[in-house]
Structures are given as C-alpha cells and as structure tokens.
Amino acid sequence: MPGSRNAIDVCNAVKRYGSFTALQSITLSIRDNEFFTLLGPSGCGKTTLLRMIAGFEEVTEGEIFLFGDEIENLPPHQRPVNTVFQNYALFPHMTIEQNVMFGLEMRGSSKDAARRKAGEMLELVQLAQFSARKPSQLSGGQQQRVALARALAPEPKVLLLDEPLSALDLKLRQAMRSELKSIQRETGITFTFVTHDQEEALTMSDRIAVMSAGRLQQLGEARDIYERPVNRFVADFIGETNLLDARVEAADASVATCRLANGLTLDCDAIGNARPGADVHLSIRPERMTLAAANGDPWQGTVRENIFVGTDVQTVVQLQGGIELTVRTQNSAAGVATIFDPGTDVAVDVEAGAARMLED
Amino acid sequence: MSARGDVRTYSGFRAMTLVCLVVLYSPLIIVTVYSFNASRSITVWEGLSLQWYADVFWGPESGKFKQAAINSFSIALIAATMSTAIATSAATGIVRGGRFRLRTASLGLISLPLMVPEIVTAVATLIFFNFIGFTRGYLTILVAHIAFCIPFAYLPIQARMQGIEDTFEQAAQDLYATKAQAFRRVLLPMMMPGIIAGFLLAFIVSLDDFIITNFVKGAGVETLPTAIFGSVKQGIKPNIMAISTMLLVVSIAMVTISYVVSKKDSST
Ligand SMILES: Nc1ncnc2c1ncn2[C@@H]1O[C@H](COP(=O)(O)OP(=O)(O)OP(=O)(O)O)[C@@H](O)[C@H]1O
Ligand SMILES: [Mg+2]
C-alpha cells in the first residue's frame, strides 16, 4: 500500500504452479522493527511466500510493498531485502570475509569500506578470527552465523530467514534462538523468519502468522495465538490442546454457555458463530485444568494413565460419555500437586476462561 | 568376512587381470623403452641413447615434425578453447535455462556425436566442406576439431554444473548482483574445475585425432598423428617411438592436471 509505514505489506498475493495453488490470497503486514514469524507445517507455502518477497518466485496475483513501495515486479538484486538460506548457500570459493563483503561490493562500496563493515559483522556473530577460512572449514553452526553476517552486512530493510536453524542440533539451536533475537534487537532490522517449529516461533517472535495449506490461519502475538487460537488447526498446531465437540446452550454478547456431548456445561468467551443451538468446537489447554480427589462435582472422571514428560506429568482422564481429557500437572519437589494413580476417580477443575470457542 | 562374492575367489581372475594389464601397457612400455635405444633396429636393444630424440629435433625429418607439432598444438589449443567456451554456454543454458521445450533433445543432440562412429563423422565433415566449397587446409582441420571437441568439453562441465544448486546464484542475486555478475563472480568460479577438465579433455582429443583430420586436411598440411602415420608407412624407425613417447608424456601430464584439479576441488 502506498504510504504504508509497515516494512512489508502483502496484498491478496496468490501463487499458482500450473493448476496447483500454493498460496490462496494472502494478505498480511509485517511491521517495521519486529521479529515476525511465518509458522506452519511442511508444504503450507511458507518458503513460497518468503521467496516471493525476496523476488525468486513470481507473484501470480496481488501486490507486495516494501515500506510503501511496490516491489513484486523488481528483480531480486533491486530489492533491499536479504535472505539467510536454509542451506546457507555460502560461496565455497570465497573466504568468509569475501562472502560477507560480497553484498557490500555489489552495492558499490569500496573494498576498504566493505572490509571494515565485514569485520564488524563477523565481530557481531563472533567469528572475526575465522575471516580467512573457507566455508568448508567451518562447522554447521559457524556457517549459519556467516550466512547471517553476510545477509546483514548490506543493512537490508528486511531480513528473510528460511528455517535457518533446522540443520543444527538441539543445544545449538536453542543458543542460536536467543542470539538471533538479540541481534535483531541490536541491529533494529525487521526479521521475517520461517519455521515449522512452534516452540521456536513462540520463543522468538514478536508476532506470528500461522499458515496451513496455502492460507493464513491466524496472525497475532505469540501469547495471543497460544491462548486465543481462532480455529482447530491453530489450537492443535500450537502447543497441545484438548478439542471438544459442544453445542451452544445460551449466549449473550460476551459469554456463551456450551454443553458437551455428555451433558456437562462450560462457559467461554462468545465469538461470532455462538448462536444458541450451534455446534462448535472448544479448546482447553492441558495446563489450564487441575485434578483433585473426587468430591461429587459432575466434572469428574477416571484416571486412565500418567505420562511422565520431565517437567510435568500428563494425566489422561476419562469423563463420563467416553470423553478423554489430557491434564498437565507441573512436577514440583514440594509434592504440592498429587499424582493420581490409574483407576482412581478424580474431580477435574477447569480454570475460568480456559475454554476457548473456535471458529470452525 | 566371507570370501563368497569376492571376485578374487573366481578362478582365473588373477590371470585375466594380468593379461589385460599386459596387453594394455606392454606396448606403451616397449615404445618408451626402445625410444632410448642406441640401435637403428626397433627390436634389438643396443644400449641407452638419446639419439632418436635428437633425430626428431635435428634429424632429416625434423622440419616435417616441427611443422606438424606446431599445427597439432595450435589446433588443439584453439579448438579446446573454442569448444570449451561453446560447451560452457551450452551447459549454462541447458542446465540453468529452466524447463524449456526441446531441453532433453538439446542434451541428446550435443552428446550424440560421441556415439557416432568417427569414420561417419569424418566422411560427413568432408562432404560438408566440399559442399560449401571450403578449400581443405589448416582451417578445415581447425573447424572440424572445434566441432567434434564440443561434446567432450561439454560432459565434464555439465556434470559439474548439475552439482551446483541454484541457491548459490540466488544468494548472489539476493546480495545485489545482476544475473551477469552472479554468473561471473559465483557460478563461473564454481564451474571452473569442470571447465578445466573439459578443456583438457578437448585438448587431448584434438591432439590425438587421426581419422577426421586425415579426411579434412589438405595436401601438405599435417598434424602429428598424420605425420607419424605418413612416416610409419615407409617403415618404423625409432624416431617415431621418441615422438610417441613425448606425446604420451603430454597426455599423462594433462590427465594428471585434470585429476589434481578435480581432487583439489572436492577437498575444499
Ligand atoms: N516449483 C514448484 N512447482 C510446483 N509446486 C511447487 C513448487 N514449489 C513449491 N511447490 C508446492 O507449493 C507448496 C508450498 O511449498 P513451500 O516450499 O512453500 O512449502 P513450505 O511451507 O516451505 O514447506 P517446508 O516446511 O517443507 O519447507 C508445496 O505443496 C509444494 O509442493
Ligand atoms: Mg520451506
């Protein structure tokens, strides 16, 4: 959109490969200075969208704006955005320093200026001592940081990162998450990050766009998306959840009362489709429920099994009518929370506001 | 470890290997050794001497050989350079040009000459030159060599190119390089081992060619293979062995360089 102050505006962008539609009319805005994440399962079109912004994929329909300037028809070398490729794509015949200098030289910097800036960038990613090496002489994690330095050196208006951490082992991946985040803050460059790892997205992002099957499902802050998923796909893809079928009993402007198949009722925030009699889906996060000894409350069931997952225990409880719920209990040394053995009858307490009505 | 399936357990395998090696290498060894023979005879050894090498350079036939060598090496150099340049553009177009129509056809078309019997190519080339009224001589040899060297130069370049993912060019373009700059600064250096291998192969093939050259050369213009053939028709003298040995050394040098280049590249 002309005059927009957003870093990127994607307007009704469609991508078709022959008869296959990879992206169906995506509209989203990436704000200046934010850490923005495109999150979705494999094949949902994240890379395609990123490559359309970088200029490697033609936009079938729609427009893309960079700080208000229409860019979808510019060739990649005329777009002031840089990419960190998934396989890094470091130039194997150049040294680390030459790799980082490449973009600067192509933009017309003098050799000296380029060398100085490359030095700063390698300092930023803590690889200054490796500047004379070839990429093949570095570890995967180090190559990754070189790719980052190379893409940051020309000071792009937006940095695009396509699953840059997926080739690293778990420990390194976690370390790189906070490093990426702090580099983003330090440089003030807008980061657009692609991942299929929801934990990565939740820990790093200012805002997340959840995609599935070529469509944008939800866009919002990490907390928002986790706590207020709009549909079954988002609720299920981000974190773990209990999805329940229900029918709306009564609804006013803010609160809807829903009845589950087994007759139990729950209150939740009302959303658009909450007309009495409507069939809806509810999502309840496992950590928003607690267990207690059975006390005659209708919300009660039998413990089926306990699954130990390190930080907490997941208890599967079967309610009357065959509905199963997973409840998460934090492990604590003080033994505050009791773990009930399989077969025990327990009362399930659902926190107020824990149930979330979904749009589909 | 079980020896079953190990080729060494097949009876006669060792003997077979030995026969192959002897058949392949004994002529080369004999030629090399006898090129240092002090005798005029090509079968009787009479002691070490460099006289046949001297004969090649300063003997009665030296003028003819010198001219043939100049022709051979200049043709090989020009033909290898031109065919490598053409093959490089062809490989860039075919491997990187996306999925254009007739892509498979062009790939087949460019490597087909490798499978056509050389004599057929030779006759065809001769007929072609006659047809367009091109006087036979140095230039016809050169043009023919450029043409038949292309597929030899093409194969190593294409093999190399297919191993280079296109994200490298994209990364270059992403970093503000135009298509031409991305090609020159990134793709071309990465293709270089293939280009060098293609060049060396084309050079050797051109240097060594007899059949096509013999058909298209004009009277009086000789390359080393045709000059050697001409001499041999009047009886084999040891100076032929000296020339052959020198050609062998050049070939081995080329093959070694191409091996070293490809080795060096795969290690970085
Ligand atoms: N060149 C192409 N031709 C045809 N279909 C393509 C092409 N590139 C991508 N696709 C299809 O478009 C869809 C989206 O692909 P994309 O690479 O954007 O997925 P992704 O979300 O990045 O997945 P991943 O997490 O596996 O990388 C996929 O179904 C893919 O098969
Ligand atoms: Mg992808």
XYZ file of C-alpha atoms and ligand atoms in Angstrom:
660
model
C 0.000 0.000 0.000
C 1.485 3.331 -0.964
C 2.296 5.444 2.073
C 2.361 2.440 4.390
C 4.798 2.561 7.280
C 4.918 -1.208 7.505
C 8.102 -2.987 6.474
C 6.155 -5.369 4.239
C 2.587 -5.337 3.051
C 1.412 -8.410 1.186
C -1.916 -7.743 -0.516
C -4.064 -10.578 -1.856
C -0.995 -12.458 -3.022
C -1.767 -15.646 -4.923
C 0.785 -18.165 -6.144
C -0.108 -20.872 -8.625
C 2.147 -23.526 -10.082
C 0.210 -24.630 -13.141
C -3.135 -25.755 -11.800
C -1.852 -26.138 -8.214
C -2.491 -23.178 -5.931
C 0.334 -22.916 -3.398
C -0.862 -19.656 -1.826
C -4.501 -18.566 -1.767
C -4.856 -14.835 -1.451
C -2.539 -13.976 1.426
C -2.873 -10.540 2.997
C -0.608 -9.609 5.876
C 1.590 -6.798 7.138
C 4.982 -7.027 8.771
C 5.758 -4.043 10.985
C 8.987 -2.139 10.990
C 11.484 -3.429 13.531
C 9.660 -6.566 14.527
C 10.635 -10.219 14.688
C 7.943 -11.736 12.511
C 7.493 -15.472 12.057
C 5.740 -17.475 9.367
C 4.770 -20.726 11.034
C 3.126 -23.759 9.509
C 3.523 -27.412 8.667
C 5.612 -28.648 5.773
C 4.224 -27.723 2.381
C 1.936 -24.935 3.611
C 3.674 -22.319 1.463
C 5.998 -20.519 3.897
C 9.037 -20.747 1.645
C 6.969 -19.750 -1.364
C 5.796 -16.575 0.385
C 9.314 -15.747 1.536
C 10.723 -16.287 -1.951
C 8.046 -14.040 -3.401
C 9.183 -11.278 -1.040
C 12.834 -11.907 -1.974
C 11.980 -11.962 -5.684
C 12.799 -15.563 -6.591
C 9.183 -16.518 -7.250
C 6.824 -14.560 -9.432
C 3.608 -13.384 -7.827
C 0.688 -14.829 -9.793
C -1.753 -12.234 -8.480
C -1.621 -9.486 -5.883
C 0.965 -6.991 -4.713
C 3.870 -6.786 -2.305
C 5.024 -3.485 -0.821
C 8.255 -2.679 0.977
C 7.851 0.433 3.118
C 5.084 1.548 0.782
C 6.964 0.852 -2.469
C 5.554 -1.770 -4.773
C 8.276 -4.384 -5.330
C 6.700 -7.516 -6.752
C 7.955 -6.776 -10.254
C 11.538 -5.900 -9.316
C 14.312 -8.460 -9.873
C 15.910 -9.811 -6.667
C 19.030 -7.653 -6.932
C 16.970 -4.488 -6.873
C 15.111 -5.375 -3.680
C 16.735 -4.097 -0.484
C 15.961 -7.329 1.359
C 18.448 -10.113 2.085
C 17.941 -13.788 2.722
C 19.550 -16.335 5.007
C 19.103 -19.528 3.021
C 18.189 -22.819 4.628
C 21.354 -24.474 3.305
C 23.268 -21.204 3.884
C 24.484 -21.076 0.227
C 27.862 -19.657 1.238
C 30.104 -19.228 -1.786
C 32.587 -22.108 -1.425
C 35.349 -20.497 -3.478
C 35.472 -17.355 -1.340
C 36.799 -16.839 2.165
C 34.438 -15.995 4.993
C 35.412 -12.340 4.708
C 34.885 -12.285 0.931
C 31.489 -13.890 1.437
C 30.440 -11.162 3.859
C 31.901 -8.442 1.620
C 30.059 -9.678 -1.473
C 26.784 -7.829 -0.994
C 28.565 -4.634 0.023
C 30.782 -4.674 -3.064
C 27.851 -5.403 -5.353
C 26.140 -2.365 -3.875
C 29.155 -0.295 -4.831
C 31.053 0.031 -1.544
C 34.797 0.451 -1.856
C 36.928 -2.559 -0.923
C 38.114 -0.832 2.250
C 34.651 0.137 3.395
C 33.358 -3.343 2.605
C 36.210 -4.940 4.518
C 35.592 -2.728 7.544
C 31.878 -3.484 7.568
C 32.514 -7.210 7.076
C 34.842 -7.105 10.073
C 32.126 -5.504 12.190
C 29.592 -8.083 11.091
C 31.904 -11.002 11.817
C 32.534 -9.415 15.206
C 28.783 -9.307 15.766
C 28.441 -13.039 15.125
C 31.698 -13.773 16.995
C 33.569 -15.193 14.018
C 36.184 -12.489 13.467
C 39.052 -14.936 13.930
C 37.782 -17.120 11.061
C 37.658 -14.437 8.371
C 40.418 -16.009 6.242
C 38.917 -19.502 6.218
C 36.809 -21.101 3.524
C 33.203 -22.037 4.376
C 34.006 -25.757 4.243
C 36.427 -25.270 7.129
C 33.654 -24.182 9.494
C 31.091 -26.159 11.473
C 27.410 -26.017 10.564
C 26.657 -23.562 13.345
C 29.504 -21.296 12.307
C 28.435 -21.403 8.656
C 24.986 -20.426 9.786
C 26.358 -17.359 11.540
C 28.413 -16.425 8.471
C 25.248 -16.608 6.374
C 23.626 -14.287 8.897
C 26.556 -11.853 8.830
C 26.596 -11.889 5.027
C 22.888 -11.115 4.814
C 23.053 -8.398 7.498
C 26.141 -6.637 6.155
C 24.392 -4.579 3.432
C 21.885 -3.419 6.093
C 18.763 -4.686 4.344
C 15.405 -3.132 5.133
C 14.091 -6.618 5.879
C 15.997 -9.809 6.610
C 14.372 -13.041 5.453
C 15.343 -16.289 7.177
C 14.131 -19.663 5.861
C 14.378 -22.267 8.623
C 17.940 -21.193 9.361
C 18.216 -23.320 12.490
C 16.786 -26.586 11.205
C 20.179 -28.138 10.395
C 21.614 -27.514 13.867
C 21.477 -29.814 16.867
C 19.118 -29.060 19.732
C 21.544 -27.286 22.080
C 22.977 -25.100 19.342
C 19.502 -24.359 18.061
C 18.444 -23.084 21.445
C 21.565 -20.948 21.778
C 21.035 -19.511 18.286
C 17.444 -18.598 19.087
C 18.467 -16.111 21.722
C 21.419 -14.950 19.646
C 19.185 -14.247 16.652
C 16.731 -12.441 18.861
C 19.416 -10.244 20.398
C 20.983 -9.499 17.000
C 17.561 -8.448 15.784
C 17.210 -6.032 18.708
C 20.756 -4.756 18.315
C 20.521 -4.053 14.588
C 16.903 -2.907 14.564
C 16.357 -4.705 11.252
C 12.975 -6.290 10.605
C 13.341 -10.078 10.672
C 10.953 -12.351 8.812
C 11.571 -15.845 9.998
C 10.181 -19.081 8.598
C 9.836 -22.196 10.706
C 7.665 -25.246 11.192
C 8.749 -25.467 14.845
C 6.077 -23.913 17.059
C 8.362 -23.719 20.081
C 10.904 -21.745 18.048
C 8.157 -19.426 16.870
C 6.725 -18.888 20.354
C 10.071 -18.133 21.987
C 11.469 -15.744 19.380
C 8.675 -13.854 17.715
C 7.001 -10.552 18.329
C 4.205 -11.683 16.068
C 3.413 -14.963 14.357
C 1.485 -15.739 11.188
C 0.182 -19.299 11.287
C -0.296 -20.800 7.834
C -1.831 -24.006 6.615
C -2.494 -25.304 3.111
C -1.627 -22.006 1.464
C -3.866 -19.926 3.713
C -3.191 -17.553 6.565
C -4.942 -19.043 9.593
C -4.179 -16.522 12.311
C -1.862 -13.608 12.899
C -1.015 -12.239 16.288
C 1.387 -12.076 19.187
C 2.735 -15.377 20.450
C 0.672 -15.265 23.632
C -2.434 -14.315 21.736
C -2.115 -17.181 19.341
C -1.448 -19.670 22.096
C -4.232 -18.514 24.369
C -6.793 -17.441 21.825
C -6.466 -19.741 18.815
C -9.205 -18.976 16.306
C -9.662 -22.405 14.811
C -8.959 -26.089 15.300
C -5.863 -26.020 13.147
C -4.176 -23.277 15.167
C -5.278 -24.702 18.518
C -3.892 -28.091 17.610
C -0.718 -26.938 15.819
C 0.466 -24.527 18.521
C 1.130 -26.425 21.722
C -1.103 -29.236 22.885
C -4.776 -28.973 23.475
C -7.992 -30.845 24.179
C -10.506 -30.381 21.365
C -14.114 -30.986 22.411
C -17.374 -31.049 20.449
C -20.079 -28.918 22.051
C -23.411 -27.215 21.373
C -24.154 -23.628 22.378
C -26.878 -23.566 25.039
C -27.135 -19.843 25.610
C -25.110 -16.878 24.531
C -25.030 -13.153 25.211
C -22.587 -10.591 23.865
C -19.666 -11.796 25.966
C -20.284 -15.242 27.447
C -21.539 -18.431 25.825
C -22.606 -21.498 27.733
C -21.811 -24.718 25.905
C -22.950 -28.267 26.566
C -20.659 -31.164 25.818
C -21.927 -34.444 24.350
C -22.030 -35.957 27.853
C -24.223 -33.202 29.247
C -21.570 -31.217 31.131
C -21.607 -27.462 30.624
C -18.808 -24.932 30.273
C -18.662 -21.157 29.933
C -16.409 -19.491 27.420
C -15.982 -16.175 25.600
C -18.592 -15.739 22.933
C -17.414 -15.352 19.368
C -19.213 -14.668 16.094
C -20.764 -18.067 15.467
C -22.066 -18.565 19.018
C -25.815 -18.692 18.343
C -27.799 -20.966 20.638
C -28.107 -24.390 19.076
C -24.927 -24.067 17.017
C -22.403 -26.929 17.026
C -18.952 -25.668 17.933
C -15.517 -26.891 18.934
C -13.863 -25.934 22.199
C -10.179 -25.937 23.005
C -8.858 -26.354 26.544
C -5.097 -26.302 27.191
C -3.967 -29.212 29.438
C -2.257 -26.876 31.905
C -5.443 -24.891 32.483
C -7.070 -27.745 34.389
C -6.289 -29.251 37.788
C -7.175 -32.568 39.391
C -8.470 -33.184 42.893
C -9.928 -36.114 44.783
C -13.471 -36.914 43.606
C -15.957 -34.761 45.516
C -19.328 -35.342 43.859
C -18.887 -32.496 41.326
C -20.293 -33.554 37.917
C -16.900 -32.734 36.320
C -15.344 -35.992 37.337
C -13.749 -38.979 35.693
C -11.337 -41.883 35.989
C -7.571 -41.659 35.545
C -6.507 -43.796 32.549
C -2.744 -43.241 32.539
C 0.044 -40.923 33.619
C 2.762 -39.932 31.138
C 5.935 -38.530 32.618
C 7.458 -35.873 30.359
C 10.204 -34.417 32.516
C 8.935 -31.038 33.613
C 5.431 -32.290 34.148
C 3.083 -35.235 34.161
C 0.293 -35.627 31.632
C -2.700 -37.415 33.044
C -5.340 -38.841 30.733
C -8.746 -38.665 32.416
C -11.833 -40.308 31.003
C -15.044 -38.415 31.727
C -18.479 -39.963 31.536
C -19.648 -40.474 27.969
C -16.160 -41.545 26.871
C -14.712 -38.023 26.560
C -10.974 -38.046 27.263
C -9.071 -35.049 28.584
C -5.339 -34.605 28.995
C -4.427 -32.674 32.114
C -0.938 -31.396 32.746
C 0.431 -31.218 36.273
C 3.705 -29.453 36.951
C 6.318 -31.552 38.736
C 7.334 -29.985 41.995
C 9.710 -31.179 44.641
C 7.405 -29.971 47.401
C 4.870 -32.506 46.219
C 2.114 -29.922 46.259
C 0.377 -31.462 43.300
C -0.794 -35.010 43.838
C -0.450 -37.528 41.034
C -3.428 -39.867 40.991
C -2.872 -43.498 40.093
C -4.654 -45.022 37.095
C -8.121 -46.218 38.039
C -8.687 -43.505 40.646
C -11.761 -41.312 40.382
C -10.856 -37.621 40.269
C -12.559 -34.247 40.037
C -11.473 -32.044 37.101
C -11.393 -28.317 37.724
C -11.385 -26.202 34.573
C -9.990 -22.710 35.198
C -12.333 -19.865 34.449
C -11.692 -18.631 30.893
C -9.704 -21.735 29.969
C -12.219 -22.978 27.422
C -11.887 -21.261 24.082
C -14.559 -21.433 21.425
C -13.206 -21.973 17.889
C -14.484 -20.643 14.599
C -14.664 -23.991 12.863
C 34.487 -61.731 6.352
C 33.181 -64.229 3.866
C 35.097 -64.535 0.653
C 31.977 -65.597 -1.229
C 31.164 -62.972 -3.840
C 34.651 -61.576 -3.636
C 35.921 -61.504 -7.216
C 39.242 -62.902 -6.062
C 37.610 -66.272 -5.477
C 36.724 -66.712 -9.143
C 39.291 -68.985 -10.694
C 41.374 -67.319 -13.347
C 40.515 -63.809 -12.209
C 44.103 -63.036 -11.327
C 45.371 -64.351 -14.666
C 42.718 -62.393 -16.553
C 43.683 -59.183 -14.806
C 47.296 -59.805 -15.612
C 46.570 -60.439 -19.298
C 44.582 -57.225 -19.532
C 47.309 -55.195 -17.882
C 49.986 -56.699 -20.110
C 48.001 -56.125 -23.299
C 47.232 -52.562 -22.274
C 50.581 -51.442 -21.022
C 53.346 -53.532 -22.595
C 53.171 -51.716 -25.968
C 53.467 -48.389 -24.185
C 56.363 -49.600 -22.098
C 58.137 -51.127 -25.096
C 57.735 -47.973 -27.153
C 59.036 -45.847 -24.298
C 61.992 -48.096 -23.590
C 63.000 -48.543 -27.234
C 62.820 -44.798 -27.859
C 66.025 -44.684 -25.812
C 67.670 -47.442 -27.868
C 71.053 -46.728 -29.409
C 70.329 -49.007 -32.361
C 68.509 -48.334 -35.626
C 66.646 -51.555 -35.029
C 63.309 -51.457 -33.320
C 63.724 -54.933 -31.837
C 67.340 -55.294 -30.765
C 68.489 -53.406 -27.668
C 71.982 -51.956 -28.017
C 72.253 -49.599 -25.094
C 70.947 -46.259 -23.813
C 70.984 -43.236 -26.083
C 69.083 -40.013 -26.721
C 69.954 -40.103 -30.428
C 66.349 -40.604 -31.614
C 65.193 -37.609 -29.631
C 67.984 -35.628 -31.256
C 66.869 -37.052 -34.590
C 63.326 -35.827 -34.010
C 64.529 -32.291 -33.333
C 67.509 -32.005 -35.682
C 67.387 -35.042 -37.995
C 66.349 -35.160 -41.666
C 62.645 -35.371 -40.833
C 62.763 -32.675 -38.136
C 61.314 -29.950 -40.340
C 58.262 -32.026 -41.125
C 57.720 -32.997 -37.482
C 58.258 -29.474 -36.229
C 55.598 -28.137 -38.588
C 53.260 -30.998 -37.661
C 53.799 -30.302 -33.958
C 53.111 -26.596 -34.430
C 49.923 -27.443 -36.324
C 48.825 -30.024 -33.780
C 49.376 -27.921 -30.703
C 47.971 -24.715 -32.157
C 44.884 -26.526 -33.416
C 44.454 -28.345 -30.096
C 44.805 -25.099 -28.162
C 42.372 -23.110 -30.299
C 39.909 -25.986 -30.696
C 39.925 -26.739 -26.970
C 39.438 -23.074 -26.084
C 36.629 -22.511 -28.547
C 34.826 -25.762 -27.836
C 35.099 -25.202 -24.062
C 33.625 -21.724 -24.422
C 30.774 -23.072 -26.538
C 30.235 -26.016 -24.182
C 30.170 -23.692 -21.158
C 27.439 -21.538 -22.666
C 25.536 -24.624 -23.750
C 25.733 -26.148 -20.269
C 24.644 -22.884 -18.669
C 21.683 -22.680 -20.995
C 20.637 -26.303 -20.763
C 21.142 -26.847 -17.035
C 20.088 -23.375 -15.871
C 17.682 -22.296 -18.582
C 14.745 -23.818 -16.766
C 12.419 -26.251 -18.434
C 12.343 -25.020 -22.000
C 10.954 -27.004 -24.885
C 13.403 -29.382 -26.549
C 15.627 -29.331 -23.471
C 16.072 -33.095 -23.441
C 16.504 -33.011 -27.187
C 19.308 -30.446 -26.965
C 21.022 -32.510 -24.298
C 20.893 -35.593 -26.522
C 21.873 -33.646 -29.602
C 25.013 -32.302 -28.005
C 26.287 -35.651 -26.739
C 25.166 -37.790 -29.673
C 28.386 -37.268 -31.697
C 30.203 -39.272 -29.007
C 28.294 -42.334 -30.135
C 28.530 -41.847 -33.895
C 31.394 -43.857 -35.427
C 34.198 -41.427 -36.065
C 34.591 -42.503 -39.669
C 30.994 -41.425 -40.323
C 31.660 -38.011 -38.820
C 34.845 -37.784 -40.869
C 33.115 -38.550 -44.166
C 30.217 -36.260 -43.299
C 32.541 -33.399 -42.418
C 34.476 -33.856 -45.639
C 31.293 -33.872 -47.707
C 30.109 -30.776 -45.851
C 33.317 -28.881 -46.592
C 33.194 -29.906 -50.261
C 29.552 -28.908 -50.425
C 30.172 -25.375 -49.178
C 33.339 -25.142 -51.249
C 35.717 -24.732 -48.328
C 39.319 -25.350 -49.508
C 40.907 -28.042 -47.398
C 43.836 -26.999 -45.237
C 44.677 -25.811 -41.724
C 41.351 -24.016 -41.324
C 39.213 -27.032 -42.213
C 41.072 -29.126 -39.633
C 40.539 -26.414 -37.034
C 36.815 -26.048 -37.724
C 36.304 -29.814 -37.663
C 38.220 -30.107 -34.389
C 36.223 -27.336 -32.713
C 33.036 -29.129 -33.730
C 33.900 -32.619 -32.567
C 35.547 -31.410 -29.335
C 32.337 -29.750 -28.093
C 30.702 -32.898 -26.667
C 33.946 -33.883 -24.949
C 34.258 -30.473 -23.337
C 30.556 -30.431 -22.551
C 30.261 -33.591 -20.456
C 32.540 -32.660 -17.513
C 31.143 -29.123 -17.463
C 27.586 -30.338 -17.353
C 28.382 -32.901 -14.652
C 29.971 -30.168 -12.559
C 27.127 -27.772 -13.165
C 24.472 -30.233 -12.080
C 26.197 -30.499 -8.714
C 25.832 -26.750 -8.139
C 22.482 -25.906 -6.575
C 20.848 -22.807 -7.941
C 20.617 -21.268 -4.465
C 24.186 -20.025 -4.994
C 23.137 -17.813 -7.893
C 20.047 -16.795 -5.981
C 22.182 -15.864 -2.986
C 24.367 -13.752 -5.271
C 21.359 -12.019 -6.795
C 19.879 -11.557 -3.352
C 23.117 -9.748 -2.480
C 22.576 -7.214 -5.284
C 24.481 -8.980 -8.067
C 22.906 -8.753 -11.516
C 22.474 -12.014 -13.420
C 25.727 -11.364 -15.291
C 27.631 -10.582 -12.086
C 26.219 -13.666 -10.380
C 27.441 -15.746 -13.304
C 30.906 -14.221 -13.390
C 31.555 -13.943 -9.655
C 29.845 -17.090 -8.371
C 28.758 -19.614 -10.972
C 31.809 -19.447 -13.230
C 34.392 -19.926 -10.434
C 32.344 -22.813 -9.073
C 32.200 -24.402 -12.540
C 35.930 -23.892 -13.098
C 37.057 -27.448 -12.242
C 34.573 -28.784 -14.793
C 35.679 -26.217 -17.349
C 39.344 -27.097 -16.866
C 38.593 -30.799 -17.116
C 36.543 -30.174 -20.252
C 39.330 -28.091 -21.755
C 41.982 -30.717 -21.066
C 39.816 -33.492 -22.435
C 39.094 -31.499 -25.590
C 42.802 -30.686 -25.925
C 43.831 -34.351 -25.693
C 41.095 -35.497 -28.050
C 42.098 -32.893 -30.613
C 45.819 -33.585 -30.274
C 45.207 -37.263 -30.717
C 42.694 -37.233 -33.547
C 43.648 -39.068 -36.706
C 40.607 -40.180 -38.689
C 38.725 -36.905 -39.062
C 41.953 -34.933 -39.512
C 43.122 -37.289 -42.219
C 39.898 -36.736 -44.157
C 39.657 -32.985 -43.906
C 43.302 -31.947 -44.059
C 44.557 -30.501 -47.311
C 47.589 -31.826 -49.142
C 50.768 -30.810 -47.364
C 49.148 -29.846 -44.053
C 49.982 -32.446 -41.420
C 49.302 -32.838 -37.729
C 51.436 -35.090 -35.534
C 49.201 -38.164 -35.876
C 49.001 -37.854 -39.688
C 52.748 -37.105 -39.918
C 53.540 -40.139 -37.777
C 51.234 -42.270 -39.885
C 52.970 -40.995 -43.027
C 56.392 -41.915 -41.657
C 55.307 -45.322 -40.443
C 54.119 -46.213 -43.936
C 57.776 -46.034 -45.003
C 58.842 -48.352 -42.163
C 59.006 -47.855 -38.436
C 62.062 -46.004 -37.277
C 62.879 -45.429 -33.594
C 62.360 -41.657 -34.002
C 58.624 -42.439 -34.216
C 58.933 -44.055 -30.827
C 60.576 -40.931 -29.487
C 57.727 -38.746 -30.758
C 55.159 -41.173 -29.410
C 56.843 -41.146 -26.024
C 56.771 -37.360 -25.933
C 53.078 -37.361 -26.842
C 52.489 -39.905 -24.116
C 54.179 -37.620 -21.584
C 51.982 -34.704 -22.662
C 48.857 -36.844 -22.289
C 49.882 -38.103 -18.869
C 50.604 -34.544 -17.788
C 47.155 -33.387 -18.929
C 45.380 -36.260 -17.216
C 47.343 -35.615 -14.035
C 46.457 -31.929 -14.062
C 42.786 -32.689 -14.575
C 42.916 -35.251 -11.748
C 44.655 -32.842 -9.396
C 42.193 -30.067 -10.227
C 39.182 -32.246 -9.506
C 40.786 -33.659 -6.347
C 41.682 -30.256 -5.002
C 38.177 -29.073 -5.587
C 36.404 -31.925 -3.845
C 38.541 -31.432 -0.758
C 37.557 -27.808 -0.215
N 8.324 -25.066 -8.328
C 7.212 -25.640 -7.861
N 6.349 -26.256 -8.693
C 5.215 -26.825 -8.240
N 4.845 -26.844 -6.937
C 5.658 -26.252 -6.063
C 6.875 -25.616 -6.473
N 7.473 -25.107 -5.369
C 6.665 -25.417 -4.335
N 5.582 -26.099 -4.741
C 4.473 -26.568 -3.902
O 3.968 -25.482 -3.177
C 3.638 -25.868 -1.852
C 4.315 -24.962 -0.853
O 5.714 -25.172 -0.909
P 6.715 -24.468 0.091
O 8.072 -24.823 -0.322
O 6.378 -23.027 0.142
O 6.359 -25.160 1.462
P 6.949 -24.868 2.905
O 5.838 -24.361 3.723
O 8.163 -24.032 2.805
O 7.310 -26.329 3.406
P 8.611 -26.859 4.193
O 8.369 -26.600 5.632
O 8.587 -28.328 3.882
O 9.815 -26.157 3.630
C 4.036 -27.318 -1.715
O 2.881 -28.121 -1.803
C 4.947 -27.560 -2.872
O 4.827 -28.872 -3.325
Mg 10.264 -24.364 3.142
